[in-house]
Tab-separated table of C-alpha atoms and ligand atoms in Angstrom:
chain	number	residue	atom	x	y	z
A	124	MET	CA	0.085	-0.405	-0.287
A	125	SER	CA	1.918	3.170	-0.559
A	126	ASP	CA	1.724	6.026	2.429
A	127	ARG	CA	1.295	8.887	0.000
A	128	PRO	CA	-1.971	10.469	1.550
A	129	ASP	CA	-3.328	10.493	-2.266
A	130	GLY	CA	-2.876	7.025	-2.149
A	131	GLY	CA	-0.024	7.636	-4.602
A	132	GLN	CA	-3.711	8.772	-7.371
A	133	PRO	CA	-3.167	12.061	-9.136
A	134	LEU	CA	-4.877	14.942	-7.774
A	135	LEU	CA	-5.295	15.583	-11.333
A	136	ALA	CA	-5.839	13.183	-14.316
A	137	VAL	CA	-6.735	15.152	-17.303
A	138	ARG	CA	-7.134	12.042	-19.943
A	139	ASP	CA	-8.146	12.282	-24.000
A	140	LEU	CA	-9.330	15.717	-23.648
A	141	ARG	CA	-11.167	17.110	-26.223
A	142	THR	CA	-12.681	21.248	-25.821
A	143	VAL	CA	-13.417	22.272	-29.319
A	144	PHE	CA	-15.324	25.036	-30.516
A	145	HIS	CA	-18.639	25.403	-33.145
A	146	THR	CA	-18.885	28.393	-35.009
A	147	GLU	CA	-21.229	29.021	-38.711
A	148	ARG	CA	-17.549	28.230	-41.026
A	149	GLU	CA	-15.158	25.426	-39.473
A	150	THR	CA	-15.666	23.407	-35.746
A	151	ILE	CA	-11.916	24.562	-34.294
A	152	ARG	CA	-10.226	21.707	-32.139
A	153	ALA	CA	-8.642	24.313	-29.989
A	154	VAL	CA	-7.701	21.236	-27.708
A	155	ASP	CA	-7.591	17.397	-29.338
A	156	GLY	CA	-7.234	14.436	-26.597
A	157	ILE	CA	-4.207	16.023	-24.505
A	158	SER	CA	-3.640	13.580	-21.575
A	159	PHE	CA	-1.143	14.761	-18.167
A	160	ASP	CA	-1.292	14.526	-14.437
A	161	ILE	CA	-1.000	16.570	-12.166
A	162	ARG	CA	0.127	15.138	-8.633
A	163	ARG	CA	-0.283	16.873	-5.323
A	164	GLY	CA	2.624	19.208	-3.739
A	165	GLU	CA	3.936	19.869	-7.975
A	166	THR	CA	4.425	21.900	-10.480
A	167	VAL	CA	3.887	21.048	-13.570
A	168	GLY	CA	4.716	22.703	-16.824
A	169	LEU	CA	2.346	23.189	-20.372
A	170	VAL	CA	4.784	25.546	-22.770
A	171	GLY	CA	3.749	26.544	-25.952
A	172	GLU	CA	3.456	29.361	-28.244
A	173	SER	CA	0.121	31.794	-28.554
A	174	GLY	CA	-2.592	29.603	-30.076
A	175	SER	CA	-1.351	26.096	-28.987
A	176	GLY	CA	-4.222	25.824	-26.453
A	177	LYS	CA	-3.552	26.110	-23.665
A	178	SER	CA	-5.342	29.020	-21.688
A	179	VAL	CA	-8.427	27.393	-24.046
A	180	THR	CA	-7.072	23.708	-21.200
A	181	ALA	CA	-6.403	25.690	-18.335
A	182	ARG	CA	-10.549	26.652	-18.528
A	183	SER	CA	-11.710	24.121	-19.830
A	184	LEU	CA	-9.784	22.325	-15.835
A	185	LEU	CA	-11.955	25.050	-14.219
A	186	GLY	CA	-14.935	24.455	-16.761
A	187	LEU	CA	-14.729	28.010	-17.438
A	188	VAL	CA	-15.180	27.320	-21.555
A	189	ASP	CA	-18.151	30.243	-22.498
A	190	PRO	CA	-20.148	28.873	-25.677
A	191	PRO	CA	-18.865	28.225	-28.912
A	192	GLY	CA	-17.150	26.382	-26.766
A	193	VAL	CA	-17.753	23.019	-25.258
A	194	VAL	CA	-15.518	20.100	-24.391
A	195	GLU	CA	-16.750	17.610	-26.408
A	196	GLY	CA	-14.754	13.846	-25.060
A	197	GLY	CA	-12.455	12.144	-22.379
A	198	GLU	CA	-11.521	13.201	-18.332
A	199	ILE	CA	-11.025	15.445	-16.168
A	200	ARG	CA	-10.306	12.716	-12.973
A	201	PHE	CA	-9.492	15.367	-9.712
A	202	LYS	CA	-9.511	13.602	-6.227
A	203	GLY	CA	-11.140	10.579	-8.525
A	204	GLU	CA	-14.627	12.184	-9.446
A	205	ASP	CA	-14.488	13.503	-14.163
A	206	LEU	CA	-15.379	16.786	-12.995
A	207	THR	CA	-16.702	16.139	-17.242
A	208	ASP	CA	-19.233	13.871	-15.836
A	209	VAL	CA	-20.432	15.118	-11.888
A	210	GLY	CA	-19.799	18.607	-13.124
A	211	TRP	CA	-17.225	21.695	-11.217
A	212	ASP	CA	-19.794	22.446	-8.055
A	213	ASP	CA	-18.878	20.200	-5.352
A	214	HIS	CA	-15.085	21.045	-5.829
A	215	ARG	CA	-15.314	25.590	-6.254
A	216	GLY	CA	-12.434	26.857	-5.510
A	217	GLU	CA	-10.614	23.181	-5.262
A	218	ILE	CA	-8.739	24.493	-7.948
A	219	SER	CA	-8.655	27.925	-8.514
A	220	ILE	CA	-7.064	30.071	-11.164
A	221	VAL	CA	-4.459	33.355	-11.642
A	222	PHE	CA	-4.791	34.795	-15.030
A	223	GLN	CA	-2.027	37.152	-16.706
A	224	ASP	CA	-2.335	41.188	-16.185
A	225	PRO	CA	-3.497	41.544	-12.440
A	226	SER	CA	-5.497	44.538	-13.274
A	227	ASN	CA	-8.182	41.736	-14.563
A	228	SER	CA	-8.502	39.591	-12.282
A	229	LEU	CA	-9.268	42.467	-9.423
A	230	ASN	CA	-11.868	45.087	-9.390
A	231	PRO	CA	-10.830	48.875	-9.278
A	232	VAL	CA	-13.867	50.064	-7.102
A	233	TYR	CA	-12.787	47.797	-3.830
A	234	THR	CA	-10.291	47.025	-1.743
A	235	VAL	CA	-8.033	44.109	-2.486
A	236	GLY	CA	-9.296	43.300	1.059
A	237	ASN	CA	-12.791	43.544	0.124
A	238	GLN	CA	-12.452	40.989	-2.733
A	239	ILE	CA	-10.576	38.062	-0.608
A	240	ARG	CA	-12.632	38.154	2.097
A	241	GLU	CA	-15.639	37.784	-0.895
A	242	ALA	CA	-14.230	34.614	-1.910
A	243	LEU	CA	-13.168	33.263	1.511
A	244	LYS	CA	-16.782	34.048	2.270
A	245	ILE	CA	-18.052	32.098	-0.625
A	246	HIS	CA	-15.748	29.328	-0.415
A	247	ARG	CA	-15.078	29.261	3.427
A	248	GLY	CA	-17.731	30.536	5.096
A	249	LEU	CA	-16.082	33.004	7.019
A	250	ARG	CA	-16.821	36.285	7.962
A	251	GLY	CA	-16.263	39.914	10.026
A	252	GLU	CA	-13.648	40.099	12.374
A	253	ALA	CA	-12.323	35.534	11.117
A	254	ALA	CA	-12.172	37.329	7.583
A	255	VAL	CA	-10.641	40.454	7.844
A	256	GLU	CA	-7.598	38.364	10.044
A	257	ARG	CA	-7.734	35.975	7.383
A	258	ALA	CA	-7.403	38.458	4.255
A	259	VAL	CA	-4.311	40.008	6.357
A	260	ASP	CA	-2.705	36.445	6.553
A	261	LEU	CA	-2.782	35.698	3.434
A	262	LEU	CA	-1.482	39.146	2.312
A	263	GLU	CA	1.802	38.613	4.405
A	264	THR	CA	1.507	35.015	3.626
A	265	VAL	CA	1.997	35.980	-0.520
A	266	GLY	CA	4.923	38.636	0.864
A	267	ILE	CA	3.686	41.834	1.270
A	268	PRO	CA	5.073	44.387	3.327
A	269	ASP	CA	2.234	45.807	5.204
A	270	PRO	CA	-0.516	43.097	5.310
A	271	LYS	CA	-2.823	45.016	7.679
A	272	ARG	CA	-2.424	48.730	6.198
A	273	ARG	CA	-2.555	46.851	2.168
A	274	VAL	CA	-5.489	45.164	2.890
A	275	ASP	CA	-7.929	48.853	2.655
A	276	GLU	CA	-6.419	49.067	-0.192
A	277	TYR	CA	-7.674	49.814	-3.194
A	278	PRO	CA	-5.450	48.099	-6.472
A	279	HIS	CA	-4.585	50.787	-8.052
A	280	GLN	CA	-2.464	51.452	-4.710
A	281	LEU	CA	-0.316	48.401	-4.942
A	282	SER	CA	2.846	47.716	-8.120
A	283	GLY	CA	2.705	45.197	-10.775
A	284	GLY	CA	3.808	42.801	-9.041
A	285	MET	CA	1.418	43.780	-5.673
A	286	GLN	CA	-2.141	43.449	-7.972
A	287	GLN	CA	-0.066	39.463	-9.052
A	288	ARG	CA	0.498	38.840	-5.247
A	289	ALA	CA	-3.066	39.983	-4.402
A	290	VAL	CA	-4.565	37.872	-6.115
A	291	ILE	CA	-2.833	35.061	-6.127
A	292	ALA	CA	-3.970	35.825	-2.477
A	293	THR	CA	-7.327	36.142	-3.552
A	294	ALA	CA	-6.692	32.362	-4.842
A	295	LEU	CA	-5.795	31.061	-2.244
A	296	ALA	CA	-8.124	32.002	-0.301
A	297	CYS	CA	-10.955	29.448	-1.880
A	298	ASP	CA	-8.153	27.171	-0.014
A	299	PRO	CA	-7.092	24.879	-3.861
A	300	ASP	CA	-5.408	21.904	-3.860
A	301	LEU	CA	-4.420	23.382	-7.411
A	302	LEU	CA	-3.716	26.342	-8.852
A	303	VAL	CA	-3.423	26.956	-12.328
A	304	CYS	CA	-1.340	30.038	-13.003
A	305	ASP	CA	-2.147	31.166	-16.961
A	306	GLU	CA	1.044	33.271	-17.551
A	307	PRO	CA	0.717	35.409	-14.425
A	308	THR	CA	4.317	36.676	-14.500
A	309	THR	CA	4.179	37.637	-18.609
A	310	ALA	CA	3.173	41.204	-17.572
A	311	LEU	CA	6.024	41.434	-14.488
A	312	ASP	CA	9.291	43.020	-15.439
A	313	VAL	CA	12.494	40.186	-14.437
A	314	THR	CA	12.818	40.747	-10.441
A	315	ILE	CA	9.133	40.665	-10.029
A	316	GLN	CA	8.751	37.195	-11.830
A	317	ALA	CA	11.246	35.198	-9.599
A	318	GLN	CA	9.873	36.942	-6.948
A	319	ILE	CA	6.705	35.675	-7.865
A	320	LEU	CA	8.235	32.058	-8.882
A	321	ASP	CA	9.542	31.170	-5.353
A	322	LEU	CA	6.358	32.296	-4.218
A	323	LEU	CA	4.649	29.672	-5.815
A	324	ASP	CA	7.417	27.743	-5.272
A	325	ASP	CA	7.121	28.395	-1.557
A	326	LEU	CA	3.569	27.301	-1.800
A	327	ARG	CA	3.888	23.786	-3.092
A	328	THR	CA	6.850	22.820	-0.576
A	329	GLU	CA	5.222	24.220	1.948
A	330	GLU	CA	0.941	24.583	1.629
A	331	GLY	CA	1.759	20.627	-0.603
A	332	LEU	CA	0.085	23.119	-3.706
A	333	ALA	CA	-0.417	21.393	-6.593
A	334	VAL	CA	0.980	23.604	-9.510
A	335	LEU	CA	-0.017	24.065	-13.688
A	336	PHE	CA	2.526	26.153	-15.098
A	337	ILE	CA	1.186	27.841	-18.781
A	338	THR	CA	4.125	29.704	-20.246
A	339	HIS	CA	5.483	30.486	-23.721
A	340	ASP	CA	8.158	31.043	-21.745
A	341	MET	CA	11.246	28.591	-21.856
A	342	GLY	CA	13.060	29.814	-19.661
A	343	VAL	CA	10.137	30.152	-17.043
A	344	ILE	CA	10.080	26.897	-17.384
A	345	GLU	CA	13.381	25.570	-15.981
A	346	ASP	CA	13.077	27.578	-13.102
A	347	ALA	CA	9.624	26.529	-12.132
A	348	THR	CA	8.428	23.067	-12.850
A	349	GLY	CA	9.807	20.142	-12.026
A	350	ARG	CA	8.579	18.545	-14.956
A	351	VAL	CA	6.687	19.905	-18.148
A	352	ASN	CA	3.552	19.350	-21.061
A	353	VAL	CA	4.916	20.635	-24.857
A	354	MET	CA	1.778	21.868	-26.767
A	355	TYR	CA	1.179	22.211	-30.885
A	356	ALA	CA	-1.934	22.808	-32.200
A	357	GLY	CA	-4.501	21.397	-29.670
A	358	GLU	CA	-1.927	18.352	-29.289
A	359	ILE	CA	-0.106	18.003	-26.550
A	360	VAL	CA	4.012	16.590	-28.436
A	361	GLU	CA	6.051	15.836	-25.569
A	362	ARG	CA	6.358	15.138	-22.647
A	363	ALA	CA	9.198	14.861	-19.555
A	364	PRO	CA	10.897	15.731	-16.367
A	365	THR	CA	11.859	18.787	-17.009
A	366	THR	CA	15.743	18.456	-17.220
A	367	THR	CA	15.400	15.371	-19.718
A	368	LEU	CA	13.633	17.597	-21.622
A	369	PHE	CA	16.389	20.401	-21.064
A	370	GLU	CA	19.085	18.159	-21.489
A	371	ASP	CA	17.309	15.658	-23.615
A	372	PRO	CA	14.442	16.584	-26.614
A	373	LYS	CA	13.183	15.573	-28.605
A	374	HIS	CA	11.007	16.979	-31.567
A	375	PRO	CA	11.883	19.630	-33.888
A	376	TYR	CA	8.646	21.767	-32.053
A	377	THR	CA	10.587	21.720	-28.747
A	378	ARG	CA	14.101	22.100	-29.625
A	379	ALA	CA	13.581	25.265	-31.617
A	380	LEU	CA	11.236	26.246	-28.274
A	381	LEU	CA	14.855	25.309	-26.623
A	382	GLU	CA	16.653	27.807	-29.473
A	383	SER	CA	15.166	30.354	-29.048
A	384	ILE	CA	15.597	31.014	-25.739
A	385	PRO	CA	16.979	34.747	-24.669
A	386	GLY	CA	20.720	33.657	-24.237
A	387	SER	CA	20.825	31.030	-25.834
A	388	VAL	CA	23.024	32.117	-28.395
A	389	SER	CA	26.194	34.078	-28.708
A	390	VAL	CA	25.205	38.323	-28.497
A	391	ASP	CA	26.985	38.759	-32.210
A	392	GLU	CA	24.778	36.024	-33.352
A	393	ARG	CA	20.439	36.262	-34.081
A	394	LEU	CA	18.484	34.689	-32.287
A	395	PRO	CA	16.596	31.404	-33.962
A	396	THR	CA	12.609	31.676	-34.517
A	397	ILE	CA	9.839	30.127	-35.915
A	398	GLU	CA	8.992	30.797	-38.867
A	399	GLY	CA	5.267	30.840	-39.793
A	400	GLU	CA	2.837	30.459	-37.336
A	401	VAL	CA	0.544	28.025	-35.594
A	402	PRO	CA	-1.871	26.985	-37.564
A	403	THR	CA	-6.064	27.077	-36.171
A	404	PRO	CA	-6.674	23.118	-35.860
A	405	SER	CA	-10.486	22.726	-38.485
A	406	GLU	CA	-9.995	19.059	-38.906
A	407	PRO	CA	-8.941	15.632	-36.912
A	408	PRO	CA	-5.633	14.958	-37.346
A	409	SER	CA	-3.996	12.535	-40.491
A	410	ASP	CA	-0.309	14.269	-40.686
A	411	CYS	CA	1.601	15.881	-38.069
A	412	ARG	CA	0.773	19.523	-37.839
A	413	PHE	CA	3.932	20.767	-37.781
A	414	ALA	CA	5.133	19.520	-40.586
A	415	PRO	CA	4.982	22.605	-42.390
A	416	ARG	CA	6.976	24.491	-40.277
A	417	CYS	CA	9.156	21.221	-39.184
A	418	PRO	CA	13.191	21.574	-40.275
A	419	ALA	CA	13.403	17.657	-40.275
A	420	ALA	CA	9.680	16.721	-41.322
A	421	PHE	CA	10.262	14.038	-44.546
A	422	GLU	CA	7.569	12.349	-46.276
A	423	ASP	CA	5.294	10.453	-45.108
A	424	CYS	CA	5.406	13.363	-41.593
A	425	SER	CA	2.446	14.990	-44.083
A	426	ALA	CA	0.437	12.111	-43.990
A	427	VAL	CA	0.958	10.650	-40.144
A	428	HIS	CA	-0.565	11.596	-37.755
A	429	PRO	CA	2.335	11.215	-34.814
A	430	GLU	CA	1.117	9.614	-31.531
A	431	LEU	CA	2.901	10.339	-28.657
A	432	THR	CA	5.032	7.481	-28.039
A	433	ASP	CA	8.798	6.641	-25.250
A	434	VAL	CA	11.826	7.789	-26.296
A	435	GLY	CA	13.344	8.047	-22.794
A	436	GLY	CA	13.349	3.942	-21.170
A	437	HIS	CA	14.702	3.198	-18.630
A	438	GLY	CA	11.056	4.891	-17.000
A	439	ARG	CA	12.376	8.462	-17.437
A	440	ASP	CA	8.228	9.565	-18.674
A	441	HIS	CA	9.909	10.974	-21.794
A	442	ALA	CA	6.912	11.143	-24.871
A	443	ALA	CA	7.387	12.247	-28.479
A	444	ALA	CA	4.812	13.150	-30.845
A	445	CYS	CA	7.378	13.203	-34.202
A	446	LEU	CA	7.825	10.074	-36.796
A	447	LEU	CA	11.603	10.440	-36.040
A	448	HIS	CA	11.551	7.796	-33.270
A	449	ASP	CA	9.007	5.906	-35.069
A	450	ASP	CA	11.468	2.989	-36.511
A	451	ASP	CA	7.834	1.893	-39.272
A	452	PHE	CA	9.299	5.777	-40.406
A	453	ALA	CA	11.983	6.810	-39.840
A	454	THR	CA	15.600	5.799	-40.583
A	455	GLU	CA	18.437	6.567	-38.737
A	456	ASP	CA	19.839	9.832	-41.651
A	457	ASP	CA	16.248	11.506	-41.427
A	458	ARG	CA	17.070	11.287	-37.684
B	612	LIG	S1	7.187	14.421	-37.518
B	612	LIG	FE1	8.045	14.834	-38.975
B	612	LIG	S2	6.920	16.923	-39.593
B	612	LIG	FE2	6.884	16.072	-36.922
B	612	LIG	S3	8.626	16.767	-36.014
B	612	LIG	FE3	8.488	15.393	-36.413
B	612	LIG	S4	9.316	15.244	-38.084
B	612	LIG	FE4	8.642	16.727	-37.928
């Protein structure tokens, strides 16, 4: 028997998740059959360019996909229950989300304390003095100095970094088991970004919080996560422990993302970019969606859809969806 309190089961197990948008002109397959796990106390990354389906994944996990979008298939199994089946109501607050721009998350006409107290009232049943004390505690937890004064301030009185800390405090007011962070540091400068990443890591280690960290920034993925899923055009194309992914990337898209990290080339070289754009998938895949942009593409890539297959061996949990790693298609010369 496992000695873990969760019996060794993942806190969140996503299986074959499909979220589509039915428009008059077409059906957009924004999330197209992805699977991943998150365990308690770990930070898992979801990385890819904009348009790859990361944010739709985040909204799907919280039951926040607006029409004409709909979660059309697969499972979102949280604490053993499939939320697509039982609904989100019994688990509201247990999964919280932090969005990119804190000024959009905070209501400008209410004090920070008011907004935290509202979350405490809804999700924890706390009111009055107990709610005020807890709001001050939460501001202190997220590293806001002088929290007794700040609790009565309005969002515009806080810096961008302080605002994002206040958003995280509001998310924590729900006492979540899983925090979904959708580009939480993109709007912040690098110093504040590092502070927010440290804060999230402290919450993970001290409170046992699980974090799904969504970003386009490979540098942030390296600093913030233990495992990572690389997403492209609605699919996960590579999955690995973060150190493995950085040391031994297998998918050409992952390699291209790594090569485009600032600092990966010397100052007199031009930083490589990935030519072209992420396609909007409207049909079930019949080819490799990365083929038009892939420097390693060969004939079969336009005719065969690569599935995620093990590329790590020895139980390293490293998989990639690329025909270069399928012996039925690629030769040593192709690789
Ligand atoms: S399957 Fe082909 S096109 Fe797709 S990533 Fe691999 S080599 Fe490139």
